[in-house]
Tab-separated table of C-alpha atoms in Angstrom:
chain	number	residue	atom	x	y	z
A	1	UNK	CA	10.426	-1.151	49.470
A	2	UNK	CA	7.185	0.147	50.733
A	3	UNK	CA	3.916	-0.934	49.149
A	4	UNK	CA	3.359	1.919	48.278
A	5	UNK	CA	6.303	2.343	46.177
A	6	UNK	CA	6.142	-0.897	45.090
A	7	UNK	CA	2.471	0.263	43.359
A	8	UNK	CA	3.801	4.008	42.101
A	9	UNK	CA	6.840	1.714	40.642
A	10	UNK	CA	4.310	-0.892	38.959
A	11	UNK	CA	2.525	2.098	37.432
A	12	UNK	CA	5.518	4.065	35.924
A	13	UNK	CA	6.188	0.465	34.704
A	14	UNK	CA	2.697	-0.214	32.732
A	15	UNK	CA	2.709	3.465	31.373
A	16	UNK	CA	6.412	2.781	30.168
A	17	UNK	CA	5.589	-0.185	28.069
A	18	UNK	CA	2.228	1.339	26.962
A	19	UNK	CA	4.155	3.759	25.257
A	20	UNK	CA	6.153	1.593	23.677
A	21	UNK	CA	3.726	-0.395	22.359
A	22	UNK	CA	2.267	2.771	20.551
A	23	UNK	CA	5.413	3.867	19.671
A	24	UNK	CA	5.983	0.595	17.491
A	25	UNK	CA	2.581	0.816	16.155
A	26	UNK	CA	3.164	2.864	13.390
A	27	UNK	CA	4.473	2.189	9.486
A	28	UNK	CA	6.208	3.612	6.535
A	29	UNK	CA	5.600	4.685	3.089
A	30	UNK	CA	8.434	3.572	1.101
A	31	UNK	CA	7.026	4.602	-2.390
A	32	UNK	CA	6.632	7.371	-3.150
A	33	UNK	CA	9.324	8.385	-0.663
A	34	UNK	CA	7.261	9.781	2.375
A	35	UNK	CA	7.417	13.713	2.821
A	36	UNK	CA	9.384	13.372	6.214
A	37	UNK	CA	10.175	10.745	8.851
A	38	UNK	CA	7.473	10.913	10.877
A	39	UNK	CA	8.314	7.963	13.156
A	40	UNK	CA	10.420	11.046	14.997
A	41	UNK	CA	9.128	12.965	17.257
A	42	UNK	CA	5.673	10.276	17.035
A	43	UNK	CA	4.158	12.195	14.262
A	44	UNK	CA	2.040	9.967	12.230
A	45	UNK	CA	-1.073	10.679	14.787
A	46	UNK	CA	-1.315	14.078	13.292
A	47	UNK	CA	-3.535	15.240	10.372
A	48	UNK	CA	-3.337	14.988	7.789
A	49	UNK	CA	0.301	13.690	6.572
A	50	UNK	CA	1.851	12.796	10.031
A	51	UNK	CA	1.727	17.239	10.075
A	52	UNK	CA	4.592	17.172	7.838
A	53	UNK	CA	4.256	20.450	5.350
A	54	UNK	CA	4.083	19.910	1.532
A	55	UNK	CA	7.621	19.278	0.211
A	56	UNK	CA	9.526	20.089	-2.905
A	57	UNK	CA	10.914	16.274	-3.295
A	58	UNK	CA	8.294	15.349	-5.373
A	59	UNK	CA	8.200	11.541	-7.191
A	60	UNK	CA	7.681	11.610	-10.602
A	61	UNK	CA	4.370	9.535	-11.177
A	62	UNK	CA	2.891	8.098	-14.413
A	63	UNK	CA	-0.891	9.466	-15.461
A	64	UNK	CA	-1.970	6.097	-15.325
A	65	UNK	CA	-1.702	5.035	-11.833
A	66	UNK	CA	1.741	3.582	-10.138
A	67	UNK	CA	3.514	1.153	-7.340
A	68	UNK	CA	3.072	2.136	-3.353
A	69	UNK	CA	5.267	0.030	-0.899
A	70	UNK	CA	4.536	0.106	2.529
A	71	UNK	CA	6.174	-1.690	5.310
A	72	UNK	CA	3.316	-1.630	7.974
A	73	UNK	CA	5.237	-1.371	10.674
A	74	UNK	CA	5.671	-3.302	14.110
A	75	UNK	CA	2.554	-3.919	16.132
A	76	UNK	CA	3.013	-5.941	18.563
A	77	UNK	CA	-0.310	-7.358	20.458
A	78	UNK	CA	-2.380	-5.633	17.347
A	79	UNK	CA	-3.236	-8.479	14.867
A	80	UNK	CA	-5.072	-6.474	12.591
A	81	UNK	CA	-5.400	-2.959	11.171
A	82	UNK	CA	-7.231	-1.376	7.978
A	83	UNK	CA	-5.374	0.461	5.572
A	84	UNK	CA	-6.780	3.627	3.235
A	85	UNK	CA	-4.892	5.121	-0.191
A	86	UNK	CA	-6.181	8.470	-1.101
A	87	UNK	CA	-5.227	11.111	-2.805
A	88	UNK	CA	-5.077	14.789	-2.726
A	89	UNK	CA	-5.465	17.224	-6.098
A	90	UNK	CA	-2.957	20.569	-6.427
A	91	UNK	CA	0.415	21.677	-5.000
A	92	UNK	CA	-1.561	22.033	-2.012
A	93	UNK	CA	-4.015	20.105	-1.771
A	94	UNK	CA	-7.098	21.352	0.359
A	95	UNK	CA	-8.247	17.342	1.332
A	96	UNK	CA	-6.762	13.853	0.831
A	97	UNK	CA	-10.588	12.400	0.301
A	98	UNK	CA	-10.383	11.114	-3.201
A	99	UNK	CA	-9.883	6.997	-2.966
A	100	UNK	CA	-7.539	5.555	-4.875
A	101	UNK	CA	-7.449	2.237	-3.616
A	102	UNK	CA	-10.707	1.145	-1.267
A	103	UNK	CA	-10.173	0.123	2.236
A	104	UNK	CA	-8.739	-3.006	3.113
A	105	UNK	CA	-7.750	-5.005	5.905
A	106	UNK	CA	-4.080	-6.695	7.266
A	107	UNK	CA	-3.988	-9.369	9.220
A	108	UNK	CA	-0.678	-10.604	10.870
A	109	UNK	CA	0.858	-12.393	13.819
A	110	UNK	CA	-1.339	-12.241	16.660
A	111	UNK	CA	1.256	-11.604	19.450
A	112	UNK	CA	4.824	-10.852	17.203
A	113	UNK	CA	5.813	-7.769	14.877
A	114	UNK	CA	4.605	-7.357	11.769
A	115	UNK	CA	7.462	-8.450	9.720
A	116	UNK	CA	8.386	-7.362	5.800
A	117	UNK	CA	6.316	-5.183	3.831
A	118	UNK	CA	3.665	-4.937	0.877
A	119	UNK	CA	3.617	-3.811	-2.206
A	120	UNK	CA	0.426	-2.354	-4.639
A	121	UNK	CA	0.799	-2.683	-7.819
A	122	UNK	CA	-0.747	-0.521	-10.504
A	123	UNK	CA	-2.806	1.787	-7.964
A	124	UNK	CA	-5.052	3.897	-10.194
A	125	UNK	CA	-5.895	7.374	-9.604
A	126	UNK	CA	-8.912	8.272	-8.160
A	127	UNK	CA	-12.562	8.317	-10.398
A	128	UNK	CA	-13.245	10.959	-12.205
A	129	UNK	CA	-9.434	12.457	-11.749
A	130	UNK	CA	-9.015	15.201	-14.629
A	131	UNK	CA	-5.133	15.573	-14.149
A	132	UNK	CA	-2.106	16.095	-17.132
A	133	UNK	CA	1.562	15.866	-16.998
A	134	UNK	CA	2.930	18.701	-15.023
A	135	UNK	CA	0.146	18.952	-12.754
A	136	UNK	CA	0.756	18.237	-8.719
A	137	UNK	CA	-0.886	15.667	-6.078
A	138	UNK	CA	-0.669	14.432	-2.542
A	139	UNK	CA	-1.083	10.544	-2.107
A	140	UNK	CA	-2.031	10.085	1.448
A	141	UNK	CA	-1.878	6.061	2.888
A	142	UNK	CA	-4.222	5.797	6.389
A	143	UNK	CA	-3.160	2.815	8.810
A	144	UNK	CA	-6.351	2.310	10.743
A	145	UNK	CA	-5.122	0.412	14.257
A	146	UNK	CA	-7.325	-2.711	16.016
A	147	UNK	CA	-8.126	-0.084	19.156
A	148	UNK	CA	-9.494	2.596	16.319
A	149	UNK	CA	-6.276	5.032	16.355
A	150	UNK	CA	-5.469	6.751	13.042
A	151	UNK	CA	-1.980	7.011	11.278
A	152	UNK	CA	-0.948	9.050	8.327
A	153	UNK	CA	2.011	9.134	5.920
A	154	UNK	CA	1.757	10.619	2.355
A	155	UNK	CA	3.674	11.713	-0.576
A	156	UNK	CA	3.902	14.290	-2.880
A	157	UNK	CA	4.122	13.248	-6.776
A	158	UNK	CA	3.989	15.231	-10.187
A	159	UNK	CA	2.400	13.851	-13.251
A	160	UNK	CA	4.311	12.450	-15.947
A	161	UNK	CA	3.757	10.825	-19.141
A	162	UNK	CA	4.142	6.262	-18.459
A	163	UNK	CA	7.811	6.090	-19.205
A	164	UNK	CA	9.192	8.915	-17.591
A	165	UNK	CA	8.270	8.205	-14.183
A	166	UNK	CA	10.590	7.575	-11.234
A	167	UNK	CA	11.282	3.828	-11.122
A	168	UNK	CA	10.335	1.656	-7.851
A	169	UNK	CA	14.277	0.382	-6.782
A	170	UNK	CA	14.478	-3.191	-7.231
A	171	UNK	CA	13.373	-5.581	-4.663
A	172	UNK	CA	11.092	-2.869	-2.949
A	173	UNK	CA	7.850	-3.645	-4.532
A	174	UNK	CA	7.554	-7.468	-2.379
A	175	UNK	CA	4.867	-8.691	-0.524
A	176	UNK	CA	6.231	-10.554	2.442
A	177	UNK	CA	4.270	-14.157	3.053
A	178	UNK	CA	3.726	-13.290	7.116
A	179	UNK	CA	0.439	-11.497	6.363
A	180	UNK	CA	-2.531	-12.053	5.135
A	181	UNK	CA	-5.201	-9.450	3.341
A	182	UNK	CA	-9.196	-9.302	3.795
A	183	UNK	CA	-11.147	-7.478	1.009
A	184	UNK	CA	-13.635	-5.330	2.842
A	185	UNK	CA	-17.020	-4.648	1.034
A	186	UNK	CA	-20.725	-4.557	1.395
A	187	UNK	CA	-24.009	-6.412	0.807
A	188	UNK	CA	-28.048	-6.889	1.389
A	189	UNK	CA	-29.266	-9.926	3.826
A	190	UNK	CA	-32.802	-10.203	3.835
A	191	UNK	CA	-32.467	-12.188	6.921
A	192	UNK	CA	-31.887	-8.929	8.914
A	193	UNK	CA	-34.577	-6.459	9.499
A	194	UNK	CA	-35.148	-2.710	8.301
A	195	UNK	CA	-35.367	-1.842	11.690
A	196	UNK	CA	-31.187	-2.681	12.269
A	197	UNK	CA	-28.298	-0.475	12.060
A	198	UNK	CA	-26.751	0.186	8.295
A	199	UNK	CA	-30.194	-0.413	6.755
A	200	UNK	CA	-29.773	-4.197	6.322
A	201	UNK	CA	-26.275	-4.033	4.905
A	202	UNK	CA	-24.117	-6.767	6.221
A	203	UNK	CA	-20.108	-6.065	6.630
A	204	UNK	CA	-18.146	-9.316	5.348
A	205	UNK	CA	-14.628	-9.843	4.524
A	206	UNK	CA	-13.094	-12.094	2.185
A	207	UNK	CA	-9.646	-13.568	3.054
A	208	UNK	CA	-7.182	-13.299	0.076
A	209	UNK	CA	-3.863	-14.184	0.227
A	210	UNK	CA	-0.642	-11.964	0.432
A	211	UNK	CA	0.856	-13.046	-2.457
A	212	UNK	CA	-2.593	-12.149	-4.306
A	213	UNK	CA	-1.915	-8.682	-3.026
A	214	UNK	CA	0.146	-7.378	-6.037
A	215	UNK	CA	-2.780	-8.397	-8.607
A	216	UNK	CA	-5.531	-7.982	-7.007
A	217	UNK	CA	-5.403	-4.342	-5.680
């Protein structure tokens, strides 16, 4: 073989498993059942909702706030990523931009697959929601990637009164022990000057534990 081959083979070689790396690097909303598989067809880049259209399978979900599972998917060579819950008002909702649960980061294996899944327990709805049984809504879960790419799943939900919502199966809500969690939040240093970027505000994370997860958020 020709060097020159050899190099044109080495290249179809490193774009091959670049695109399987991104192809693994994407998750799954397990509850509230998703609106579509978007692993197919590599989807999830698209927004908002992977581009999957509003569906008529909508998850009954209690006024008060419910359970979202997530298995995060298999990202290989990505350590980290930041993950957003949102939510969207209206059969169709005109933006997902109303926070549900604030960002937070995941932490995993640095070189293996992301393995399990998490669960959040008791997400409430956004501030200031005005919503009553009956009415429609668009929960929309961002997976923020180490090299900055964006991923979106979401699922549509109706409002019922605690009680008659649709019930998490059993043994879906888990938070596997492989992970960790870092709470992501703000504050002032007064050993950094005006003069700096963000106006003197500092990022820091806090590491909490996986099995905090379920509690805590």
């Amino acid at each position: 073989m020709s060097q020159a081959s050899k190099s044109s083979w080495k290249l179809v070689l490193a774009t091959l498993l670049a695109s399987l790396s991104l192809a693994t690097a994407h998750f799954e909303l397990q509850y509230p059942p998703w609106r579509g598989n978007t692993l197919k067809d590599d989807m999830q880049w698209k927004y908002p909702c992977g581009g999957i259209p509003v569906t008529n399978n909508r998850t009954k979900w209690p006024l008060r706030g419910g359970d979202i599972s997530v298995v995060p998917g298999w990202n290989a060579g990505h350590p980290t990523a930041f993950f957003y819950v949102n939510m969207g008002f209206g059969s169709t909702p005109p933006n997902m931009t109303n926070i549900m649960q604030p960002v937070f980061q995941m932490t995993g294996p640095s070189k293996d697959p992301y393995p399990g899944s998490f669960c959040l327990r008791d997400v409430p709805l956004p501030i200031n929601a005005s919503v009553k049984a009956g009415d429609n809504a668009t929960i929309q879960v961002i997976q923020l990637a180490l090299h900055g790419a964006a991923l979106y799943n979401c699922a549509d939900i109706t409002f019922v009164e605690p009680g008659e919502e649709d019930k998490i199966p059993d043994g879906m809500c888990v938070n596997s022990t492989t992970f960790g969690f870092n709470l992501v939040y703000t504050t002032r240093s007064s050993s950094v000057s005006s003069k700096h970027l963000f106006d003197r505000t500092t990022m820091i994370t806090v590491l909490l534990g996986g099995l905090l997860l379920g509690t805590w958020l």
